[in-house]
XYZ file of C-alpha atoms in Angstrom:
332
model
C -27.180 -20.618 -14.574
C -29.280 -22.575 -11.813
C -26.784 -24.381 -10.414
C -23.749 -23.959 -8.290
C -20.488 -22.930 -10.446
C -16.867 -23.260 -9.766
C -14.841 -20.551 -11.395
C -10.937 -20.441 -11.377
C -9.070 -16.673 -10.987
C -7.658 -15.857 -14.699
C -3.781 -15.249 -14.929
C -4.825 -11.724 -15.594
C -7.273 -11.062 -12.544
C -4.698 -11.762 -9.526
C -4.880 -9.338 -7.484
C -8.248 -8.004 -8.279
C -10.757 -7.617 -5.388
C -13.469 -10.251 -4.648
C -16.658 -7.719 -5.467
C -15.076 -6.223 -8.704
C -14.126 -9.814 -10.122
C -18.202 -10.408 -9.685
C -18.952 -7.302 -11.523
C -16.755 -8.269 -14.723
C -18.056 -12.042 -14.722
C -21.946 -10.996 -13.290
C -22.810 -7.591 -13.733
C -26.331 -8.199 -12.782
C -25.243 -9.318 -9.362
C -25.785 -6.575 -6.743
C -23.453 -5.873 -4.912
C -25.948 -6.081 -1.959
C -27.026 -9.274 -3.066
C -23.137 -9.922 -3.353
C -22.918 -9.118 0.684
C -25.639 -10.954 1.396
C -23.940 -14.392 -0.032
C -20.900 -13.402 1.757
C -22.966 -13.493 5.434
C -23.993 -16.337 4.677
C -21.414 -18.163 3.306
C -22.397 -19.258 -0.025
C -19.324 -17.671 -1.744
C -16.012 -18.798 -0.750
C -12.372 -18.811 -2.073
C -11.002 -21.879 -1.987
C -13.764 -23.137 0.303
C -13.066 -20.518 2.693
C -15.344 -17.741 3.736
C -14.538 -14.751 2.621
C -15.009 -10.710 2.329
C -15.657 -8.511 -0.654
C -12.488 -6.723 -0.272
C -10.744 -10.207 -0.413
C -7.893 -9.977 -2.729
C -7.831 -13.079 -5.200
C -4.465 -14.320 -6.897
C -4.330 -16.270 -10.693
C -5.687 -19.716 -10.007
C -8.099 -19.310 -6.859
C -11.511 -20.830 -7.266
C -14.557 -19.013 -6.802
C -17.792 -20.255 -5.406
C -20.982 -19.009 -7.043
C -24.160 -19.877 -6.129
C -27.355 -20.629 -8.295
C -28.153 -16.640 -9.209
C -32.002 -17.955 -9.495
C -34.678 -17.399 -11.823
C -36.043 -14.649 -10.274
C -32.768 -12.340 -10.255
C -33.604 -9.468 -12.816
C -31.482 -9.220 -15.776
C -29.704 -6.175 -16.781
C -27.495 -4.657 -19.259
C -23.480 -5.191 -17.991
C -22.754 -1.776 -16.399
C -20.741 0.525 -18.819
C -16.945 0.278 -18.264
C -15.522 3.298 -16.949
C -13.166 5.807 -18.974
C -9.925 4.392 -19.698
C -7.386 6.048 -17.715
C -5.606 9.236 -20.014
C -2.737 7.777 -22.078
C 0.252 9.163 -20.869
C 2.014 11.911 -22.421
C 5.440 11.515 -23.539
C 7.249 13.565 -20.750
C 4.815 11.720 -18.215
C 6.004 7.949 -19.511
C 9.724 9.391 -19.174
C 9.323 10.079 -15.728
C 7.478 6.960 -14.816
C 10.336 4.622 -16.635
C 12.980 7.107 -15.044
C 11.578 5.945 -11.395
C 12.178 2.843 -11.716
C 14.524 1.405 -9.153
C 15.541 -2.091 -10.000
C 14.216 -3.704 -13.062
C 14.375 -8.113 -14.190
C 12.283 -10.519 -16.125
C 10.296 -10.711 -12.838
C 9.959 -7.800 -10.261
C 9.666 -4.056 -10.727
C 11.066 -1.522 -8.055
C 9.651 2.259 -8.829
C 10.197 5.391 -6.510
C 7.026 6.393 -6.194
C 5.937 9.953 -5.880
C 4.628 11.646 -2.909
C 1.161 13.211 -3.892
C 0.072 9.820 -6.314
C -2.694 7.558 -4.910
C -1.511 3.889 -5.937
C -5.031 2.520 -6.940
C -8.258 4.317 -7.753
C -10.874 5.176 -5.682
C -13.965 7.943 -5.152
C -12.672 10.981 -6.907
C -9.092 9.619 -7.340
C -8.766 9.236 -11.415
C -5.435 9.634 -11.523
C -3.325 6.524 -10.108
C -0.527 4.451 -10.698
C -2.415 1.567 -11.306
C -3.748 3.324 -14.616
C -0.266 4.179 -15.591
C 0.779 0.272 -15.584
C 1.492 0.425 -19.014
C 3.914 2.426 -19.435
C 5.906 0.414 -17.473
C 5.132 -3.507 -19.185
C 8.683 -2.536 -21.216
C 9.165 -5.892 -23.253
C 7.045 -8.288 -20.724
C 3.976 -9.852 -21.900
C 2.039 -8.940 -19.355
C 1.324 -5.949 -17.754
C 3.055 -4.931 -14.120
C 0.806 -5.929 -10.929
C 1.189 -4.583 -7.851
C 1.846 -6.483 -4.831
C 1.388 -3.763 -2.052
C 0.408 -0.352 -1.330
C 1.792 2.862 -0.345
C 0.119 5.908 0.850
C -1.017 8.291 -1.265
C 1.016 10.882 -0.088
C 4.213 8.543 1.337
C 6.991 8.286 -1.255
C 9.612 5.355 -1.948
C 10.118 2.041 -2.720
C 6.847 0.096 -4.443
C 7.232 -3.574 -5.985
C 5.603 -4.566 -8.672
C 4.959 -8.245 -10.686
C 6.109 -8.729 -14.222
C 4.083 -11.694 -14.429
C 0.870 -13.709 -12.221
C 3.838 -16.297 -10.750
C 6.122 -13.905 -9.471
C 2.465 -11.826 -7.909
C 1.557 -15.079 -6.169
C 4.997 -15.759 -5.085
C 5.821 -12.248 -3.614
C 2.279 -11.052 -2.256
C 2.759 -14.674 0.078
C 6.573 -12.735 1.006
C 4.381 -10.189 1.789
C 1.610 -11.848 4.266
C 4.204 -14.393 5.927
C 6.247 -10.830 6.639
C 9.568 -12.421 5.125
C 9.689 -8.774 3.283
C 11.586 -5.718 5.471
C 10.302 -2.454 5.016
C 12.434 0.266 5.770
C 10.591 3.730 6.159
C 12.224 7.723 7.121
C 10.015 10.146 9.073
C 10.864 13.454 10.461
C 8.257 13.708 13.562
C 7.539 16.983 15.207
C 9.127 16.634 18.864
C 11.721 14.022 20.431
C 10.468 10.540 21.337
C 11.099 9.954 25.202
C 13.419 6.622 24.618
C 15.927 7.191 21.355
C 14.801 3.612 19.948
C 11.813 1.026 21.141
C 9.128 -1.104 19.925
C 5.635 0.052 19.473
C 3.117 -1.990 20.064
C -0.865 -1.078 19.473
C -3.829 -2.250 18.222
C -5.394 -0.385 15.836
C -9.027 -0.256 13.941
C -10.384 1.931 11.703
C -12.742 4.900 13.488
C -17.247 4.604 12.002
C -17.903 7.411 9.735
C -17.349 9.366 6.551
C -14.824 11.564 6.982
C -12.065 9.579 4.532
C -10.479 6.603 5.895
C -9.263 7.306 9.403
C -7.081 5.593 12.047
C -6.724 4.942 16.078
C -5.488 3.014 19.045
C -8.452 1.082 19.885
C -7.787 -2.039 22.368
C -10.745 -3.252 22.317
C -11.708 -3.419 18.417
C -8.032 -3.487 17.241
C -5.541 -5.388 15.352
C -2.213 -5.926 16.550
C 0.439 -3.250 15.159
C 3.879 -3.479 16.048
C 6.351 -1.089 14.681
C 10.294 -1.311 15.417
C 11.593 2.855 15.308
C 15.214 4.502 16.168
C 16.080 8.066 16.591
C 18.343 8.416 13.700
C 18.746 12.572 14.195
C 17.419 15.062 16.228
C 17.109 18.943 15.888
C 17.244 20.059 19.688
C 13.595 18.499 21.044
C 11.430 20.728 18.415
C 12.466 17.436 16.069
C 13.794 14.037 15.155
C 14.679 12.082 12.090
C 13.214 8.695 12.686
C 14.063 5.052 11.225
C 10.882 3.006 11.138
C 10.485 -0.556 10.637
C 6.564 -1.796 10.569
C 6.253 -6.003 11.739
C 2.653 -5.779 10.777
C 1.066 -3.579 7.772
C -2.259 -2.117 9.298
C -3.729 0.675 7.186
C -1.728 4.608 8.405
C 0.003 1.914 10.872
C 3.193 4.673 11.163
C 1.253 7.956 11.355
C -0.761 6.178 14.306
C 2.139 4.937 16.053
C 3.913 7.865 15.848
C 1.275 10.770 16.449
C -0.471 8.057 19.661
C 1.985 6.100 20.245
C 5.517 8.102 20.601
C 3.370 11.515 20.653
C 5.270 13.165 17.641
C 2.848 12.936 14.678
C 5.299 12.660 11.262
C 5.803 16.401 9.745
C 2.482 17.156 7.319
C 0.240 14.841 8.881
C -2.368 16.952 10.149
C -5.424 14.116 9.751
C -3.522 12.529 12.976
C -1.535 15.650 14.554
C -3.865 17.871 13.216
C -2.042 22.202 14.052
C 0.400 20.060 15.806
C 1.845 18.076 12.949
C 3.567 21.123 11.437
C 6.981 22.733 12.562
C 7.722 26.358 12.116
C 10.716 27.365 9.250
C 10.763 29.714 6.716
C 10.367 27.463 3.348
C 9.990 23.938 5.372
C 7.581 22.545 2.902
C 4.143 21.092 4.462
C 3.422 17.460 2.524
C 4.290 14.256 4.921
C 7.163 13.905 5.075
C 7.064 9.383 5.788
C 8.893 7.975 2.392
C 9.563 4.096 1.448
C 13.088 4.500 2.001
C 14.691 0.640 1.512
C 12.631 -2.959 0.909
C 14.340 -6.219 1.612
C 12.386 -9.083 -0.014
C 12.960 -13.099 -1.149
C 13.361 -13.108 -4.976
C 10.736 -15.634 -7.113
C 13.829 -16.690 -8.970
C 16.108 -17.171 -5.283
C 18.378 -14.773 -2.804
C 17.202 -11.658 -1.716
C 16.107 -8.598 -3.229
C 16.995 -4.977 -1.707
C 16.647 -1.660 -3.199
C 16.517 1.691 -1.824
C 14.652 5.231 -3.045
C 16.442 8.475 -2.745
C 14.588 11.272 -0.384
C 12.268 13.023 -2.825
C 12.484 16.339 -3.081
C 10.736 17.828 -0.361
C 12.603 15.853 2.469
C 15.654 16.551 1.070
C 15.343 20.367 1.560
C 13.938 19.781 5.039
C 16.998 17.267 5.523
C 19.384 20.161 4.260
C 17.707 22.867 6.516
C 18.139 20.574 9.738
C 21.666 19.837 9.324
C 20.956 16.410 8.929
C 23.598 14.060 6.737
C 21.550 11.196 4.523
C 24.163 8.829 5.268
C 23.832 8.460 8.979
C 24.510 4.755 9.805
C 21.936 4.678 11.951
C 19.195 5.128 9.459
C 19.168 1.393 8.232
C 17.227 -1.247 8.922
C 16.284 -1.837 12.814
C 17.281 -5.542 14.769
C 14.189 -6.608 17.126
C 15.514 -6.926 20.288
């Protein structure tokens, strides 16, 4: 290729990262060369500067600069082995986690401990299992948002490219509302309120970790309400993030309220663990519900039951899952 190329993103490439899209179409382009193109604005998506981590949408156009004759050619990188086939029991378990299914949208109850997407050292992930949730659809389901590996609960999937674009836009425009339940160690000073603390990624190689940073952080806002309390030692919070920063609820609970989520040693260290025989040490953060516009019109609202480790804790502490204060919050 000697000139500039403008290439459209195919229907089956929606939600693919830009660097992975390049690896698929131009395997001879090194990551370092791609980063240089991005820094100098030679690669653009729909005419705009982007980063390598930008997720693409079907139908967008990617500007690809001339490769240049000096670009060494090399064989395409070997494909990673396909995700292992699911056993029949695993397939049935995944299907049993479907909370809602129609022609355009799936909503599942993601188990705690399952990563949504692969990464370094992560071979087992939901993205590698999505063919098991194809059902009668012609296309493989697509991820339109994410949950942390150790967070359980509602996760929305689109069943075709058009639905994926609609739902992704709903999340970006903040039309989607997400309700989380968390058990925190300690009791917030106020029974309800709003946490507005900017969050930035900490430098280093110790895994993804965020922190409050007033200079470099991005705006992050969370509504919360104390639903029930266990004396002054623990509280059940309903939390609704108004922004979608990485680890937002975990950072806001630990640094904003001074009450880390039970089981969250990353942000609360030893303070994040309640004493109690039989209490699980797993992260107690659950995506309880979502309320989102449906691609076919109207509003879709779906709830996920507590995972077993949190259900046992709720029983131990005497909390009632039917508490009327546990629903979506009102800003004000």
